[in-house]
Amino acid sequence: MEKILITGAAGFLGSHLCDRFLFEGYQVIGMDNLITGSLENIDHLFKLKQFQFYHHDVSKFVHVPGKLDYILHFASPASPIDYLEMPIQTLKVGSLGTHNLLGLAREKNARLLIASTSEVYGDPLQHPQKEDYWGNVNPIGPRGVYDEAKRFQEAITMAYNRYHGLETRIVRIFNTYGPRMRINDGRALPAFISQAIRGEDLTVFGDGSQTRSFCYVDDQVEGIYRLLLSDYDLPVNIGNPEEITILEFANEIIELIGDTPSKIKNLPLPKDDPKQRRPDISLAKDVLGWEPMVSRREGLRKTLDYFMDKVKENS
Ligand code: UDP
């Protein structure tokens, strides 16, 4: 049985990846320090003998006994509010944490896939973003702690790949949504859905003309799964290329909820908020045969059911 270590296992993406690899017959070790993750996301896995959980911060030395075939590094605060509140931890998990896992991967002769991000493109001047675009990042702005940690993470990963011949993979994740997103992580989707369910106004930052492209979590997980098992070691964008303005997105959610008094309320645009974002996924299509299958309408419906329960629990 192949064994995989998943860091950030109690987080949104990490927990879905645990599910997928268990489903595929792997033995899974989940690791998380629980500063943004929640055990609730993996509660259902503790009864499985193929699953183990280590409560550990990967910024400190990581020890895993026995063999290890694969490592997925998904630990990091990942929403703008989180990395503004935890700037040092964000820098450490992307840099020191990645370094520790690269060392572990060498020791175990394991293949390591790191979770990078569309944030490496910053406020992009090229549209849509292709993997060979170097980006437009403000290193000392509020998002710099995340963006630069992720850029360093890519650099050190490629260094281990080239210098030590380590097998590595890099996924650049664009905005992804679905069940198990934290209801209060400050992101547009959880904010809008929970506001609309409660009948509050939806807080659109700026005039809402900035764009994003939202990928449903099952599509994202499929892309990551294929990339890990592929032989392609340069960065690959995984995201949904269907682009929408944030204002349109907010209105779509009001429509989806239906019977709600919610309207749009404009608040100031946060500093360095990217004006546009949309992945060019031709590389993923070519090398992985991957493209998203779930439409926004369908994905939002599935996500809404989850948030309905969460909002009830929290009210
Ligand atoms: N946003 C918004 N209202 C909110 C939260 C976010 O208008 O309550 C905007 C935010 O300024 C950004 C977009 O929605 O332009 C997506 O934000 P999110 O935090 O989801 O992700 P990111 O900025 O990292 O893409």
PDB file of N, CA and C in Angstrom, residues 167-236:
ATOM      1  N   GLU A 167      12.224  14.355  -6.935  1.00  0.00           N
ATOM      2  CA  GLU A 167      10.999  14.392  -7.758  1.00  0.00           C
ATOM      3  C   GLU A 167      10.020  15.375  -7.136  1.00  0.00           C
ATOM      4  N   THR A 168       9.729  16.451  -7.838  1.00  0.00           N
ATOM      5  CA  THR A 168       8.844  17.480  -7.283  1.00  0.00           C
ATOM      6  C   THR A 168       7.768  17.852  -8.299  1.00  0.00           C
ATOM      7  N   ARG A 169       6.664  18.369  -7.775  1.00  0.00           N
ATOM      8  CA  ARG A 169       5.561  18.872  -8.609  1.00  0.00           C
ATOM      9  C   ARG A 169       5.088  20.184  -7.982  1.00  0.00           C
ATOM     10  N   ILE A 170       4.656  21.117  -8.829  1.00  0.00           N
ATOM     11  CA  ILE A 170       4.192  22.423  -8.326  1.00  0.00           C
ATOM     12  C   ILE A 170       2.833  22.738  -8.944  1.00  0.00           C
ATOM     13  N   VAL A 171       1.807  22.854  -8.092  1.00  0.00           N
ATOM     14  CA  VAL A 171       0.497  23.257  -8.612  1.00  0.00           C
ATOM     15  C   VAL A 171       0.239  24.713  -8.221  1.00  0.00           C
ATOM     16  N   ARG A 172      -0.157  25.519  -9.205  1.00  0.00           N
ATOM     17  CA  ARG A 172      -0.567  26.905  -8.920  1.00  0.00           C
ATOM     18  C   ARG A 172      -2.094  26.929  -8.888  1.00  0.00           C
ATOM     19  N   ILE A 173      -2.590  27.031  -7.659  1.00  0.00           N
ATOM     20  CA  ILE A 173      -4.026  26.918  -7.416  1.00  0.00           C
ATOM     21  C   ILE A 173      -4.700  28.279  -7.559  1.00  0.00           C
ATOM     22  N   PHE A 174      -5.705  28.342  -8.396  1.00  0.00           N
ATOM     23  CA  PHE A 174      -6.528  29.556  -8.517  1.00  0.00           C
ATOM     24  C   PHE A 174      -7.752  29.396  -7.597  1.00  0.00           C
ATOM     25  N   ASN A 175      -8.450  30.499  -7.366  1.00  0.00           N
ATOM     26  CA  ASN A 175      -9.585  30.503  -6.420  1.00  0.00           C
ATOM     27  C   ASN A 175     -10.416  29.221  -6.520  1.00  0.00           C
ATOM     28  N   THR A 176     -10.542  28.550  -5.388  1.00  0.00           N
ATOM     29  CA  THR A 176     -11.276  27.282  -5.334  1.00  0.00           C
ATOM     30  C   THR A 176     -12.289  27.352  -4.199  1.00  0.00           C
ATOM     31  N   TYR A 177     -13.447  26.711  -4.402  1.00  0.00           N
ATOM     32  CA  TYR A 177     -14.501  26.797  -3.394  1.00  0.00           C
ATOM     33  C   TYR A 177     -15.191  25.461  -3.259  1.00  0.00           C
ATOM     34  N   GLY A 178     -15.966  25.333  -2.186  1.00  0.00           N
ATOM     35  CA  GLY A 178     -16.741  24.121  -1.976  1.00  0.00           C
ATOM     36  C   GLY A 178     -16.985  23.911  -0.500  1.00  0.00           C
ATOM     37  N   PRO A 179     -17.647  22.779  -0.165  1.00  0.00           N
ATOM     38  CA  PRO A 179     -17.892  22.471   1.236  1.00  0.00           C
ATOM     39  C   PRO A 179     -16.581  22.415   2.013  1.00  0.00           C
ATOM     40  N   ARG A 180     -16.642  22.766   3.296  1.00  0.00           N
ATOM     41  CA  ARG A 180     -15.525  22.811   4.256  1.00  0.00           C
ATOM     42  C   ARG A 180     -14.694  24.082   4.166  1.00  0.00           C
ATOM     43  N   MET A 181     -15.080  25.038   3.306  1.00  0.00           N
ATOM     44  CA  MET A 181     -14.438  26.350   3.416  1.00  0.00           C
ATOM     45  C   MET A 181     -14.871  26.927   4.737  1.00  0.00           C
ATOM     46  N   ARG A 182     -13.986  27.646   5.395  1.00  0.00           N
ATOM     47  CA  ARG A 182     -14.370  28.240   6.669  1.00  0.00           C
ATOM     48  C   ARG A 182     -15.359  29.368   6.432  1.00  0.00           C
ATOM     49  N   ILE A 183     -16.415  29.355   7.210  1.00  0.00           N
ATOM     50  CA  ILE A 183     -17.510  30.304   6.990  1.00  0.00           C
ATOM     51  C   ILE A 183     -17.067  31.762   7.209  1.00  0.00           C
ATOM     52  N   ASN A 184     -16.063  31.932   8.119  1.00  0.00           N
ATOM     53  CA  ASN A 184     -15.644  33.299   8.451  1.00  0.00           C
ATOM     54  C   ASN A 184     -14.191  33.557   8.071  1.00  0.00           C
ATOM     55  N   ASP A 185     -13.742  32.995   6.930  1.00  0.00           N
ATOM     56  CA  ASP A 185     -12.332  33.204   6.579  1.00  0.00           C
ATOM     57  C   ASP A 185     -12.118  34.499   5.799  1.00  0.00           C
ATOM     58  N   GLY A 186     -13.211  35.255   5.612  1.00  0.00           N
ATOM     59  CA  GLY A 186     -13.092  36.569   4.998  1.00  0.00           C
ATOM     60  C   GLY A 186     -13.101  36.534   3.477  1.00  0.00           C
ATOM     61  N   ARG A 187     -13.106  35.339   2.896  1.00  0.00           N
ATOM     62  CA  ARG A 187     -13.114  35.252   1.435  1.00  0.00           C
ATOM     63  C   ARG A 187     -14.477  35.625   0.882  1.00  0.00           C
ATOM     64  N   ALA A 188     -14.465  35.962  -0.403  1.00  0.00           N
ATOM     65  CA  ALA A 188     -15.697  36.447  -1.018  1.00  0.00           C
ATOM     66  C   ALA A 188     -16.816  35.406  -0.917  1.00  0.00           C
ATOM     67  N   LEU A 189     -16.509  34.166  -1.289  1.00  0.00           N
ATOM     68  CA  LEU A 189     -17.606  33.189  -1.372  1.00  0.00           C
ATOM     69  C   LEU A 189     -18.260  32.872  -0.027  1.00  0.00           C
ATOM     70  N   PRO A 190     -17.487  32.512   1.017  1.00  0.00           N
ATOM     71  CA  PRO A 190     -18.148  32.259   2.312  1.00  0.00           C
ATOM     72  C   PRO A 190     -18.843  33.506   2.848  1.00  0.00           C
ATOM     73  N   ALA A 191     -18.205  34.681   2.633  1.00  0.00           N
ATOM     74  CA  ALA A 191     -18.826  35.919   3.120  1.00  0.00           C
ATOM     75  C   ALA A 191     -20.176  36.124   2.429  1.00  0.00           C
ATOM     76  N   PHE A 192     -20.187  36.065   1.099  1.00  0.00           N
ATOM     77  CA  PHE A 192     -21.421  36.344   0.345  1.00  0.00           C
ATOM     78  C   PHE A 192     -22.525  35.320   0.669  1.00  0.00           C
ATOM     79  N   ILE A 193     -22.147  34.042   0.674  1.00  0.00           N
ATOM     80  CA  ILE A 193     -23.191  33.028   0.903  1.00  0.00           C
ATOM     81  C   ILE A 193     -23.768  33.179   2.303  1.00  0.00           C
ATOM     82  N   SER A 194     -22.906  33.360   3.323  1.00  0.00           N
ATOM     83  CA  SER A 194     -23.482  33.435   4.672  1.00  0.00           C
ATOM     84  C   SER A 194     -24.265  34.737   4.864  1.00  0.00           C
ATOM     85  N   GLN A 195     -23.804  35.823   4.233  1.00  0.00           N
ATOM     86  CA  GLN A 195     -24.575  37.072   4.329  1.00  0.00           C
ATOM     87  C   GLN A 195     -25.949  36.900   3.665  1.00  0.00           C
ATOM     88  N   ALA A 196     -25.971  36.264   2.492  1.00  0.00           N
ATOM     89  CA  ALA A 196     -27.246  36.102   1.782  1.00  0.00           C
ATOM     90  C   ALA A 196     -28.194  35.187   2.561  1.00  0.00           C
ATOM     91  N   ILE A 197     -27.650  34.130   3.185  1.00  0.00           N
ATOM     92  CA  ILE A 197     -28.517  33.234   3.971  1.00  0.00           C
ATOM     93  C   ILE A 197     -29.126  33.991   5.149  1.00  0.00           C
ATOM     94  N   ARG A 198     -28.310  34.859   5.776  1.00  0.00           N
ATOM     95  CA  ARG A 198     -28.808  35.615   6.945  1.00  0.00           C
ATOM     96  C   ARG A 198     -29.663  36.817   6.559  1.00  0.00           C
ATOM     97  N   GLY A 199     -29.714  37.112   5.260  1.00  0.00           N
ATOM     98  CA  GLY A 199     -30.487  38.276   4.817  1.00  0.00           C
ATOM     99  C   GLY A 199     -29.745  39.591   5.022  1.00  0.00           C
ATOM    100  N   GLU A 200     -28.434  39.504   5.249  1.00  0.00           N
ATOM    101  CA  GLU A 200     -27.621  40.735   5.389  1.00  0.00           C
ATOM    102  C   GLU A 200     -27.171  41.192   4.008  1.00  0.00           C
ATOM    103  N   ASP A 201     -26.707  42.465   3.940  1.00  0.00           N
ATOM    104  CA  ASP A 201     -26.191  42.949   2.661  1.00  0.00           C
ATOM    105  C   ASP A 201     -24.834  42.311   2.364  1.00  0.00           C
ATOM    106  N   LEU A 202     -24.559  42.110   1.073  1.00  0.00           N
ATOM    107  CA  LEU A 202     -23.304  41.475   0.667  1.00  0.00           C
ATOM    108  C   LEU A 202     -22.209  42.536   0.538  1.00  0.00           C
ATOM    109  N   THR A 203     -21.113  42.309   1.240  1.00  0.00           N
ATOM    110  CA  THR A 203     -20.030  43.296   1.319  1.00  0.00           C
ATOM    111  C   THR A 203     -19.100  43.189   0.106  1.00  0.00           C
ATOM    112  N   VAL A 204     -19.408  43.952  -0.938  1.00  0.00           N
ATOM    113  CA  VAL A 204     -18.551  43.955  -2.133  1.00  0.00           C
ATOM    114  C   VAL A 204     -17.470  45.010  -1.944  1.00  0.00           C
ATOM    115  N   PHE A 205     -16.208  44.588  -2.064  1.00  0.00           N
ATOM    116  CA  PHE A 205     -15.093  45.519  -1.867  1.00  0.00           C
ATOM    117  C   PHE A 205     -14.833  46.288  -3.159  1.00  0.00           C
ATOM    118  N   GLY A 206     -14.668  47.619  -3.024  1.00  0.00           N
ATOM    119  CA  GLY A 206     -14.500  48.472  -4.205  1.00  0.00           C
ATOM    120  C   GLY A 206     -15.808  48.520  -4.980  1.00  0.00           C
ATOM    121  N   ASP A 207     -15.696  48.744  -6.305  1.00  0.00           N
ATOM    122  CA  ASP A 207     -16.936  48.774  -7.102  1.00  0.00           C
ATOM    123  C   ASP A 207     -17.306  47.378  -7.615  1.00  0.00           C
ATOM    124  N   GLY A 208     -16.487  46.388  -7.245  1.00  0.00           N
ATOM    125  CA  GLY A 208     -16.794  45.006  -7.637  1.00  0.00           C
ATOM    126  C   GLY A 208     -16.421  44.684  -9.073  1.00  0.00           C
ATOM    127  N   SER A 209     -15.640  45.571  -9.717  1.00  0.00           N
ATOM    128  CA  SER A 209     -15.279  45.309 -11.123  1.00  0.00           C
ATOM    129  C   SER A 209     -14.071  44.381 -11.237  1.00  0.00           C
ATOM    130  N   GLN A 210     -13.395  44.113 -10.096  1.00  0.00           N
ATOM    131  CA  GLN A 210     -12.280  43.152 -10.140  1.00  0.00           C
ATOM    132  C   GLN A 210     -12.826  41.767 -10.466  1.00  0.00           C
ATOM    133  N   THR A 211     -12.022  40.972 -11.154  1.00  0.00           N
ATOM    134  CA  THR A 211     -12.516  39.655 -11.577  1.00  0.00           C
ATOM    135  C   THR A 211     -11.773  38.514 -10.876  1.00  0.00           C
ATOM    136  N   ARG A 212     -12.466  37.380 -10.769  1.00  0.00           N
ATOM    137  CA  ARG A 212     -11.871  36.123 -10.300  1.00  0.00           C
ATOM    138  C   ARG A 212     -12.500  35.000 -11.127  1.00  0.00           C
ATOM    139  N   SER A 213     -11.932  33.817 -11.000  1.00  0.00           N
ATOM    140  CA  SER A 213     -12.419  32.657 -11.747  1.00  0.00           C
ATOM    141  C   SER A 213     -12.479  31.521 -10.739  1.00  0.00           C
ATOM    142  N   PHE A 214     -13.669  31.011 -10.466  1.00  0.00           N
ATOM    143  CA  PHE A 214     -13.852  30.108  -9.315  1.00  0.00           C
ATOM    144  C   PHE A 214     -13.951  28.651  -9.750  1.00  0.00           C
ATOM    145  N   CYS A 215     -13.139  27.815  -9.106  1.00  0.00           N
ATOM    146  CA  CYS A 215     -13.054  26.395  -9.448  1.00  0.00           C
ATOM    147  C   CYS A 215     -13.687  25.563  -8.327  1.00  0.00           C
ATOM    148  N   TYR A 216     -14.521  24.593  -8.700  1.00  0.00           N
ATOM    149  CA  TYR A 216     -15.127  23.730  -7.677  1.00  0.00           C
ATOM    150  C   TYR A 216     -14.089  22.737  -7.157  1.00  0.00           C
ATOM    151  N   VAL A 217     -14.172  22.457  -5.847  1.00  0.00           N
ATOM    152  CA  VAL A 217     -13.117  21.689  -5.177  1.00  0.00           C
ATOM    153  C   VAL A 217     -12.860  20.320  -5.813  1.00  0.00           C
ATOM    154  N   ASP A 218     -13.909  19.621  -6.277  1.00  0.00           N
ATOM    155  CA  ASP A 218     -13.685  18.285  -6.871  1.00  0.00           C
ATOM    156  C   ASP A 218     -12.819  18.380  -8.126  1.00  0.00           C
ATOM    157  N   ASP A 219     -13.028  19.434  -8.918  1.00  0.00           N
ATOM    158  CA  ASP A 219     -12.194  19.638 -10.106  1.00  0.00           C
ATOM    159  C   ASP A 219     -10.752  19.911  -9.690  1.00  0.00           C
ATOM    160  N   GLN A 220     -10.593  20.743  -8.677  1.00  0.00           N
ATOM    161  CA  GLN A 220      -9.237  21.085  -8.193  1.00  0.00           C
ATOM    162  C   GLN A 220      -8.507  19.823  -7.734  1.00  0.00           C
ATOM    163  N   VAL A 221      -9.194  19.000  -6.948  1.00  0.00           N
ATOM    164  CA  VAL A 221      -8.581  17.781  -6.409  1.00  0.00           C
ATOM    165  C   VAL A 221      -8.184  16.834  -7.546  1.00  0.00           C
ATOM    166  N   GLU A 222      -9.033  16.728  -8.556  1.00  0.00           N
ATOM    167  CA  GLU A 222      -8.722  15.874  -9.711  1.00  0.00           C
ATOM    168  C   GLU A 222      -7.447  16.363 -10.421  1.00  0.00           C
ATOM    169  N   GLY A 223      -7.326  17.678 -10.574  1.00  0.00           N
ATOM    170  CA  GLY A 223      -6.134  18.247 -11.223  1.00  0.00           C
ATOM    171  C   GLY A 223      -4.874  17.950 -10.416  1.00  0.00           C
ATOM    172  N   ILE A 224      -4.961  18.109  -9.098  1.00  0.00           N
ATOM    173  CA  ILE A 224      -3.805  17.867  -8.219  1.00  0.00           C
ATOM    174  C   ILE A 224      -3.423  16.379  -8.253  1.00  0.00           C
ATOM    175  N   TYR A 225      -4.429  15.533  -8.224  1.00  0.00           N
ATOM    176  CA  TYR A 225      -4.198  14.078  -8.262  1.00  0.00           C
ATOM    177  C   TYR A 225      -3.453  13.690  -9.545  1.00  0.00           C
ATOM    178  N   ARG A 226      -3.938  14.216 -10.667  1.00  0.00           N
ATOM    179  CA  ARG A 226      -3.291  13.893 -11.946  1.00  0.00           C
ATOM    180  C   ARG A 226      -1.874  14.443 -12.013  1.00  0.00           C
ATOM    181  N   LEU A 227      -1.685  15.663 -11.479  1.00  0.00           N
ATOM    182  CA  LEU A 227      -0.341  16.266 -11.529  1.00  0.00           C
ATOM    183  C   LEU A 227       0.649  15.451 -10.701  1.00  0.00           C
ATOM    184  N   LEU A 228       0.228  15.041  -9.510  1.00  0.00           N
ATOM    185  CA  LEU A 228       1.139  14.265  -8.650  1.00  0.00           C
ATOM    186  C   LEU A 228       1.633  13.022  -9.382  1.00  0.00           C
ATOM    187  N   LEU A 229       0.721  12.362 -10.087  1.00  0.00           N
ATOM    188  CA  LEU A 229       1.075  11.087 -10.726  1.00  0.00           C
ATOM    189  C   LEU A 229       1.659  11.276 -12.132  1.00  0.00           C
ATOM    190  N   SER A 230       1.757  12.521 -12.583  1.00  0.00           N
ATOM    191  CA  SER A 230       2.325  12.786 -13.910  1.00  0.00           C
ATOM    192  C   SER A 230       3.851  12.853 -13.807  1.00  0.00           C
ATOM    193  N   ASP A 231       4.519  13.010 -14.956  1.00  0.00           N
ATOM    194  CA  ASP A 231       5.977  13.168 -14.872  1.00  0.00           C
ATOM    195  C   ASP A 231       6.397  14.596 -15.196  1.00  0.00           C
ATOM    196  N   TYR A 232       5.497  15.553 -14.994  1.00  0.00           N
ATOM    197  CA  TYR A 232       5.776  16.952 -15.334  1.00  0.00           C
ATOM    198  C   TYR A 232       6.201  17.716 -14.077  1.00  0.00           C
ATOM    199  N   ASP A 233       7.405  18.313 -14.095  1.00  0.00           N
ATOM    200  CA  ASP A 233       7.898  18.910 -12.838  1.00  0.00           C
ATOM    201  C   ASP A 233       7.955  20.443 -12.817  1.00  0.00           C
ATOM    202  N   LEU A 234       7.417  21.104 -13.826  1.00  0.00           N
ATOM    203  CA  LEU A 234       7.356  22.574 -13.766  1.00  0.00           C
ATOM    204  C   LEU A 234       5.948  22.987 -13.292  1.00  0.00           C
ATOM    205  N   PRO A 235       5.769  24.250 -12.888  1.00  0.00           N
ATOM    206  CA  PRO A 235       4.444  24.644 -12.356  1.00  0.00           C
ATOM    207  C   PRO A 235       3.310  24.477 -13.354  1.00  0.00           C
ATOM    208  N   VAL A 236       2.150  24.075 -12.832  1.00  0.00           N
ATOM    209  CA  VAL A 236       0.940  23.922 -13.656  1.00  0.00           C
ATOM    210  C   VAL A 236      -0.215  24.670 -12.988  1.00  0.00           C
TER     211      VAL A 236
END
